[in-house]
mmCIF file of C-alpha atoms in Angstrom:
data_model
loop_
_atom_site.group_PDB
_atom_site.id
_atom_site.type_symbol
_atom_site.label_atom_id
_atom_site.label_comp_id
_atom_site.label_asym_id
_atom_site.label_seq_id
_atom_site.Cartn_x
_atom_site.Cartn_y
_atom_site.Cartn_z
ATOM 1 C CA MET A 1 205.225 163.718 36.277
ATOM 2 C CA LYS A 2 205.398 164.440 32.374
ATOM 3 C CA PHE A 3 204.678 160.556 31.705
ATOM 4 C CA CYS A 4 201.829 161.117 33.930
ATOM 5 C CA LEU A 5 200.449 163.955 31.862
ATOM 6 C CA LEU A 6 201.052 161.898 28.688
ATOM 7 C CA ILE A 7 199.135 158.916 30.021
ATOM 8 C CA LEU A 8 196.238 161.191 31.188
ATOM 9 C CA SER A 9 196.053 163.131 27.635
ATOM 10 C CA PHE A 10 196.006 159.411 25.997
ATOM 11 C CA LEU A 11 193.234 158.846 28.278
ATOM 12 C CA TRP A 12 191.345 161.936 27.557
ATOM 13 C CA LEU A 13 191.138 160.310 24.014
ATOM 14 C CA VAL A 14 189.101 157.768 24.970
ATOM 15 C CA ASP A 15 187.300 159.184 27.859
ATOM 16 C CA PRO A 16 186.080 163.269 27.749
ATOM 17 C CA ASP A 17 185.692 162.904 31.680
ATOM 18 C CA VAL A 18 189.288 161.818 31.827
ATOM 19 C CA SER A 19 190.029 165.179 29.365
ATOM 20 C CA VAL A 20 188.459 167.165 32.337
ATOM 21 C CA VAL A 21 190.295 165.761 34.968
ATOM 22 C CA ASN A 22 193.597 166.490 33.222
ATOM 23 C CA GLN A 23 192.754 169.769 32.392
ATOM 24 C CA HIS A 24 192.234 170.642 36.097
ATOM 25 C CA LYS A 25 194.920 168.500 37.074
ATOM 26 C CA LYS A 26 197.571 170.418 34.336
ATOM 27 C CA ALA A 27 196.030 173.945 35.995
ATOM 28 C CA ALA A 28 196.612 172.805 39.408
ATOM 29 C CA GLU A 29 200.063 171.780 38.985
ATOM 30 C CA LYS A 30 201.118 174.830 37.289
ATOM 31 C CA ALA A 31 199.258 177.149 39.825
ATOM 32 C CA PHE A 32 201.558 174.910 42.711
ATOM 33 C CA MET A 33 204.546 175.237 40.805
ATOM 34 C CA ASN A 34 204.133 178.882 40.018
ATOM 35 C CA GLN A 35 203.102 179.209 44.078
ATOM 36 C CA LYS A 36 199.801 180.627 43.173
ATOM 37 C CA TYR A 37 198.546 178.463 45.852
ATOM 38 C CA GLU A 38 195.055 179.952 45.917
ATOM 39 C CA THR A 39 194.373 178.971 42.429
ATOM 40 C CA ALA A 40 195.982 175.503 43.382
ATOM 41 C CA ILE A 41 193.227 175.032 45.931
ATOM 42 C CA SER A 42 190.515 176.060 43.337
ATOM 43 C CA ASN A 43 191.509 173.379 41.121
ATOM 44 C CA TYR A 44 192.449 170.332 43.214
ATOM 45 C CA THR A 45 189.282 171.241 45.262
ATOM 46 C CA TYR A 46 187.446 171.176 42.007
ATOM 47 C CA LEU A 47 188.937 167.716 41.276
ATOM 48 C CA MET A 48 188.104 166.345 44.463
ATOM 49 C CA ASP A 49 184.638 167.429 45.088
ATOM 50 C CA SER A 50 183.296 167.739 41.582
ATOM 51 C CA LEU A 51 185.398 165.436 39.708
ATOM 52 C CA ASN A 52 185.428 162.948 42.870
ATOM 53 C CA VAL A 53 189.279 162.307 42.269
ATOM 54 C CA ARG A 54 191.284 161.086 45.474
ATOM 55 C CA GLU A 55 194.455 160.378 44.176
ATOM 56 C CA PRO A 56 197.332 160.679 47.100
ATOM 57 C CA GLU A 57 199.121 163.112 44.908
ATOM 58 C CA VAL A 58 196.028 165.585 44.548
ATOM 59 C CA MET A 59 195.364 165.559 48.309
ATOM 60 C CA LEU A 60 199.319 165.850 49.018
ATOM 61 C CA ASN A 61 199.480 169.027 47.122
ATOM 62 C CA LEU A 62 196.527 170.646 48.066
ATOM 63 C CA ALA A 63 197.559 170.011 51.613
ATOM 64 C CA HIS A 64 200.737 171.759 50.785
ATOM 65 C CA SER A 65 198.606 174.473 49.191
ATOM 66 C CA TYR A 66 196.724 175.192 52.540
ATOM 67 C CA TYR A 67 199.502 175.133 54.628
ATOM 68 C CA HIS A 68 201.538 177.984 52.308
ATOM 69 C CA THR A 69 198.256 179.947 52.574
ATOM 70 C CA LYS A 70 198.469 179.684 56.232
ATOM 71 C CA ASN A 71 195.472 177.465 56.524
ATOM 72 C CA MET A 72 197.042 175.358 59.049
ATOM 73 C CA GLU A 73 193.826 173.541 60.259
ATOM 74 C CA LYS A 74 192.454 172.157 56.681
ATOM 75 C CA ALA A 75 196.291 171.712 56.082
ATOM 76 C CA ALA A 76 196.722 169.177 59.251
ATOM 77 C CA GLY A 77 193.028 167.828 58.425
ATOM 78 C CA MET A 78 194.601 166.867 55.007
ATOM 79 C CA TYR A 79 197.914 165.820 56.362
ATOM 80 C CA GLU A 80 196.145 163.623 58.998
ATOM 81 C CA ASN A 81 193.995 161.517 56.101
ATOM 82 C CA LEU A 82 197.440 160.764 54.331
ATOM 83 C CA GLY A 83 198.966 159.410 57.477
ATOM 84 C CA ASN A 84 198.104 156.226 57.114
ATOM 85 C CA ILE A 85 197.682 155.272 53.701
ATOM 86 C CA GLU A 86 199.537 152.437 51.661
ATOM 87 C CA ASP A 87 202.152 154.858 49.729
ATOM 88 C CA THR A 88 205.170 154.811 51.988
ATOM 89 C CA LYS A 89 206.398 157.833 50.300
ATOM 90 C CA ILE A 90 203.418 159.993 50.812
ATOM 91 C CA ARG A 91 202.648 158.663 54.155
ATOM 92 C CA ALA A 92 206.391 159.698 55.196
ATOM 93 C CA ILE A 93 205.884 163.411 53.744
ATOM 94 C CA ALA A 94 202.457 163.869 55.478
ATOM 95 C CA ASN A 95 203.977 162.510 58.710
ATOM 96 C CA HIS A 96 207.054 164.726 58.303
ATOM 97 C CA GLN A 97 204.678 167.978 57.640
ATOM 98 C CA ARG A 98 202.659 166.852 60.399
ATOM 99 C CA GLY A 99 205.922 166.674 63.135
ATOM 100 C CA TYR A 100 207.147 169.986 61.698
ATOM 101 C CA MET A 101 204.066 171.814 62.328
ATOM 102 C CA ALA A 102 203.746 170.287 65.533
ATOM 103 C CA ALA A 103 207.482 171.613 66.244
ATOM 104 C CA SER A 104 206.620 174.926 65.207
ATOM 105 C CA GLU A 105 204.247 175.472 68.020
ATOM 106 C CA LYS A 106 206.761 173.818 70.499
ATOM 107 C CA LYS A 107 204.620 170.535 70.657
ATOM 108 C CA TYR A 108 207.835 168.330 70.992
ATOM 109 C CA ASP A 109 206.293 165.255 72.195
ATOM 110 C CA GLU A 110 203.666 165.252 69.142
ATOM 111 C CA ALA A 111 206.357 166.156 66.471
ATOM 112 C CA LEU A 112 208.774 163.821 67.808
ATOM 113 C CA ALA A 113 205.822 161.140 67.513
ATOM 114 C CA PHE A 114 205.318 162.064 63.666
ATOM 115 C CA PHE A 115 209.063 162.374 62.773
ATOM 116 C CA LYS A 116 209.424 158.777 64.324
ATOM 117 C CA LYS A 117 206.106 157.416 62.001
ATOM 118 C CA ALA A 118 207.586 159.610 59.271
ATOM 119 C CA LEU A 119 211.125 157.333 59.518
ATOM 120 C CA MET A 120 209.353 154.109 59.777
ATOM 121 C CA ALA A 121 207.557 154.887 56.658
ATOM 122 C CA ASP A 122 210.618 156.088 54.979
ATOM 123 C CA PRO A 123 214.313 155.379 56.509
ATOM 124 C CA SER A 124 216.269 156.679 53.804
ATOM 125 C CA ASN A 125 214.703 160.589 54.576
ATOM 126 C CA ASP A 126 217.856 162.047 55.980
ATOM 127 C CA GLU A 127 215.768 165.418 56.406
ATOM 128 C CA THR A 128 213.346 163.584 59.033
ATOM 129 C CA ARG A 129 216.085 161.657 60.810
ATOM 130 C CA TYR A 130 217.615 165.148 61.085
ATOM 131 C CA ASN A 131 214.477 166.917 62.379
ATOM 132 C CA TYR A 132 214.017 163.633 64.830
ATOM 133 C CA GLU A 133 217.372 164.265 66.541
ATOM 134 C CA MET A 134 216.788 167.944 66.846
ATOM 135 C CA VAL A 135 213.430 167.697 68.324
ATOM 136 C CA LYS A 136 214.584 165.056 70.548
ATOM 137 C CA LYS A 137 217.102 167.473 71.948
ATOM 138 C CA LEU A 138 214.494 170.288 72.465
ATOM 139 C CA LEU A 139 212.089 168.086 74.316
ATOM 140 C CA LYS A 140 215.092 166.849 76.352
ATOM 141 C CA ASP A 141 215.933 170.920 76.828
ATOM 142 C CA GLN A 142 212.031 171.371 77.131
ATOM 143 C CA GLN A 143 211.750 168.911 80.267
ATOM 144 C CA GLN A 144 215.133 170.143 81.890
ATOM 145 C CA ASN A 145 213.545 173.607 81.816
ATOM 146 C CA GLU A 146 210.186 172.473 82.952
ATOM 147 C CA GLU A 147 211.980 170.875 85.938
ATOM 148 C CA LYS A 148 213.760 173.935 86.749
ATOM 149 C CA LYS A 149 210.589 176.028 86.490
ATOM 150 C CA ASP A 150 209.006 173.421 88.596
ATOM 151 C CA GLN A 151 211.864 173.624 91.055
ATOM 152 C CA LYS A 152 211.893 177.049 91.003
ATOM 153 C CA LYS A 153 208.217 177.597 91.758
ATOM 154 C CA GLU A 154 208.746 175.053 94.463
ATOM 155 C CA GLU A 155 211.718 176.950 95.973
ATOM 156 C CA GLU A 156 209.639 180.057 95.775
ATOM 157 C CA LYS A 157 206.729 178.587 97.345
ATOM 158 C CA LYS A 158 209.022 177.594 100.167
ATOM 159 C CA GLU A 159 210.332 180.666 100.629
ATOM 160 C CA GLU A 160 207.411 182.537 100.602
ATOM 161 C CA GLU A 161 206.251 179.700 103.267
ATOM 162 C CA LYS A 162 209.609 180.628 105.103
ATOM 163 C CA LYS A 163 208.586 184.584 104.817
ATOM 164 C CA GLU A 164 205.235 183.754 106.063
ATOM 165 C CA GLN A 165 206.318 181.788 109.082
ATOM 166 C CA GLN A 166 208.779 184.314 109.824
ATOM 167 C CA GLN A 167 206.278 186.939 109.673
ATOM 168 C CA LYS A 168 203.865 184.759 112.117
ATOM 169 C CA ASP A 169 207.151 184.508 114.601
ATOM 170 C CA GLU A 170 207.783 187.790 114.487
ATOM 171 C CA GLN A 171 203.752 189.038 115.107
ATOM 172 C CA LYS A 172 203.883 186.091 117.771
ATOM 173 C CA LYS A 173 207.396 187.410 119.148
ATOM 174 C CA GLN A 174 205.807 190.954 119.503
ATOM 175 C CA GLU A 175 202.674 189.565 120.804
ATOM 176 C CA GLN A 176 204.531 187.761 123.426
ATOM 177 C CA GLN A 177 206.785 191.232 124.385
ATOM 178 C CA GLN A 178 203.855 193.259 124.224
ATOM 179 C CA GLN A 179 201.881 190.870 127.058
ATOM 180 C CA GLU A 180 205.595 190.697 129.086
ATOM 181 C CA LYS A 181 205.729 194.313 128.864
ATOM 182 C CA GLU A 182 201.800 194.719 130.117
ATOM 183 C CA GLN A 183 202.745 192.043 132.481
ATOM 184 C CA GLN A 184 205.813 193.518 134.125
ATOM 185 C CA LYS A 185 203.642 196.906 133.925
ATOM 186 C CA GLN A 186 201.353 195.445 136.244
ATOM 187 C CA GLU A 187 203.794 193.924 138.349
ATOM 188 C CA ASN A 188 205.967 197.214 138.671
ATOM 189 C CA GLY A 189 202.783 198.703 139.715
ATOM 190 C CA GLN A 190 202.187 196.528 142.406
ATOM 191 C CA LYS A 191 205.421 196.531 143.334
ATOM 192 C CA ASN A 192 205.096 200.166 144.014
ATOM 193 C CA GLU A 193 202.028 199.859 145.816
ATOM 194 C CA ASP A 194 203.512 197.315 147.922
ATOM 195 C CA GLN A 195 206.675 199.729 148.264
ATOM 196 C CA GLN A 196 204.288 202.798 149.077
ATOM 197 C CA SER A 197 202.290 200.624 151.389
ATOM 198 C CA GLY A 198 205.742 199.317 153.058
ATOM 199 C CA GLN A 199 206.927 203.381 153.169
ATOM 200 C CA ASP A 200 203.673 204.339 154.826
ATOM 201 C CA GLN A 201 203.692 201.519 157.631
ATOM 202 C CA GLN A 202 207.518 202.572 158.014
ATOM 203 C CA ASP A 203 206.501 206.474 158.526
ATOM 204 C CA LYS A 204 203.932 205.321 160.976
ATOM 205 C CA GLU A 205 206.297 203.418 162.761
ATOM 206 C CA LYS A 206 208.734 206.191 162.987
ATOM 207 C CA GLN A 207 205.799 208.409 163.906
ATOM 208 C CA LYS A 208 204.957 206.223 167.360
ATOM 209 C CA PRO A 209 208.528 206.660 168.884
ATOM 210 C CA GLU A 210 208.344 210.491 167.899
ATOM 211 C CA ASP A 211 205.034 210.488 169.195
ATOM 212 C CA THR A 212 206.081 208.617 172.686
ATOM 213 C CA GLU A 213 209.059 211.101 172.833
ATOM 214 C CA LYS A 214 206.628 214.290 172.307
ATOM 215 C CA GLN A 215 203.842 212.777 175.033
ATOM 216 C CA LYS A 216 207.043 212.286 177.607
ATOM 217 C CA GLN A 217 208.584 215.715 177.174
ATOM 218 C CA GLY A 218 204.451 216.861 177.464
ATOM 219 C CA GLU A 219 204.230 214.993 180.659
ATOM 220 C CA GLU A 220 207.757 216.355 182.153
ATOM 221 C CA LYS A 221 206.757 219.838 180.775
ATOM 222 C CA GLU A 222 203.335 219.246 182.890
ATOM 223 C CA LYS A 223 205.350 218.581 185.428
ATOM 224 C CA GLN A 224 207.617 221.359 185.703
ATOM 225 C CA PRO A 225 206.332 224.510 187.816
ATOM 226 C CA GLN A 226 204.108 226.964 186.007
ATOM 227 C CA ASN A 227 203.982 230.621 186.509
ATOM 228 C CA LYS A 228 200.655 232.545 187.151
ATOM 229 C CA ASP A 229 199.994 232.925 183.332
ATOM 230 C CA GLY A 230 200.174 228.838 183.181
ATOM 231 C CA GLN A 231 203.204 228.771 181.377
ATOM 232 C CA ASN A 232 206.613 226.925 182.295
ATOM 233 C CA ASN A 233 208.918 228.545 184.087
ATOM 234 C CA SER A 234 212.753 229.394 183.111
ATOM 235 C CA GLU A 235 215.933 227.391 184.824
ATOM 236 C CA GLU A 236 216.625 230.464 186.919
ATOM 237 C CA GLU A 237 213.268 231.027 187.992
ATOM 238 C CA ASN A 238 213.273 226.972 188.764
ATOM 239 C CA LYS A 239 216.316 227.459 190.731
ATOM 240 C CA LYS A 240 214.882 230.471 192.599
ATOM 241 C CA LEU A 241 211.985 228.237 193.731
ATOM 242 C CA GLN A 242 214.088 225.200 194.710
ATOM 243 C CA ASP A 243 216.201 227.839 196.909
ATOM 244 C CA GLN A 244 212.896 229.212 198.610
ATOM 245 C CA LYS A 245 211.574 225.864 199.433
ATOM 246 C CA MET A 246 215.010 224.732 201.021
ATOM 247 C CA GLN A 247 214.869 227.880 203.050
ATOM 248 C CA GLN A 248 210.940 227.418 203.798
ATOM 249 C CA MET A 249 212.353 223.664 205.017
ATOM 250 C CA ARG A 250 215.244 224.856 206.951
ATOM 251 C CA GLN A 251 213.223 227.443 208.653
ATOM 252 C CA GLN A 252 210.431 224.960 209.580
ATOM 253 C CA ARG A 253 213.234 222.527 211.025
ATOM 254 C CA LEU A 254 214.813 225.418 212.985
ATOM 255 C CA GLN A 255 211.182 226.219 214.501
ATOM 256 C CA LYS A 256 211.049 222.506 215.674
ATOM 257 C CA MET A 257 214.530 222.545 217.217
ATOM 258 C CA ASN A 258 213.379 226.025 218.879
ATOM 259 C CA MET A 259 216.650 227.462 217.348
ATOM 260 C CA SER A 260 217.240 230.839 215.443
ATOM 261 C CA GLU A 261 218.624 231.018 212.087
ATOM 262 C CA GLU A 262 221.478 232.990 213.640
ATOM 263 C CA LYS A 263 222.387 230.347 216.371
ATOM 264 C CA ALA A 264 222.450 227.891 213.348
ATOM 265 C CA ASN A 265 224.733 229.731 211.256
ATOM 266 C CA MET A 266 227.164 229.865 214.116
ATOM 267 C CA ILE A 267 227.197 226.215 214.523
ATOM 268 C CA LEU A 268 227.597 225.759 210.590
ATOM 269 C CA ASN A 269 230.560 227.780 210.476
ATOM 270 C CA ALA A 270 232.023 226.143 213.582
ATOM 271 C CA MET A 271 231.610 222.839 212.069
ATOM 272 C CA ARG A 272 233.387 224.067 209.174
ATOM 273 C CA ASN A 273 236.140 225.509 210.999
ATOM 274 C CA ASN A 274 236.740 222.275 212.677
ATOM 275 C CA GLU A 275 236.490 219.961 209.558
ATOM 276 C CA VAL A 276 238.996 222.707 208.042
ATOM 277 C CA GLN A 277 241.436 222.084 210.757
ATOM 278 C CA TYR A 278 241.150 218.169 210.460
ATOM 279 C CA TYR A 279 242.465 218.009 206.906
ATOM 280 C CA GLN A 280 245.190 220.518 207.599
ATOM 281 C CA GLN A 281 246.490 218.026 210.521
ATOM 282 C CA MET A 282 245.851 215.006 208.217
ATOM 283 C CA GLN A 283 248.463 216.511 205.703
ATOM 284 C CA LYS A 284 251.455 217.213 208.542
ATOM 285 C CA LYS A 285 251.249 213.415 209.650
ATOM 286 C CA PRO A 286 254.409 211.704 208.439
ATOM 287 C CA THR A 287 254.102 208.781 205.772
ATOM 288 C CA LYS A 288 255.422 205.306 206.161
ATOM 289 C CA LYS A 289 258.547 204.131 205.436
ATOM 290 C CA LYS A 290 258.970 201.992 202.332
ATOM 291 C CA ASN A 291 260.596 198.219 203.200
ATOM 292 C CA SER A 292 260.995 198.617 206.794
ATOM 293 C CA GLY A 293 259.393 195.772 207.751
ATOM 294 C CA LYS A 294 258.621 196.915 211.446
ATOM 295 C CA PRO A 295 255.280 198.382 212.800
ATOM 296 C CA ASP A 296 254.795 202.261 212.377
ATOM 297 C CA TRP A 297 254.704 202.279 216.423
#
């Protein structure tokens, strides 16, 4: 770098514009080395915009200055302009920086592509190779994590669908149970109506014999003799009435036979005495001998 400055100083002696360029280059380089990046940006911008300097080293230092001041958009634009130049050294540095910036944002696919491009420009850069392997591992882990997340989402989705299906099944089961209860309630109501109807029919059938029996009893009651008041006579009164009827019938027969009651009683007593004597004689008669084999005479 000192050798380059010496050459620029020598050229200033030849061309005044060269001396102005070298002056701003020196001021920009000094500010950059002292980490005064705003001053470095001012000088490098003047060199490029006002003095039309397009040297890769100036553009690279300007890109670094933007990076250190957190102006990532302009830094990325400068690095992108240097990503395909012929100078392999600067091309490797520019792509390395772009890869590092992408990796910082966890854009591992882009970072891996930039680091690979930097290694193609400068295979001897161990730092780039290390970052390449590191990002490669991070990308693999990221893909695995994404697969796990996708799998987890899928499992959660299936679990949610399962819960929804269970809820639908439970709701359907409850509705079915409710329908069965309503149906059972209707069947029980119909059954109770049938039972009540059957019970009423049985009660009517039971009442028929009772009514018939009551009717018979009423008829028999009507056949029984009644007193003057129209009420049925008692058993004793009925017996007296029957005896009176029998006495009347006997008197009527005696009248037909022209026989008095006294004479009829005498004849009846005589007949009773003859009957008693007959039974007495039958008791005195000897019994037959057992196993005699002969007639009683």
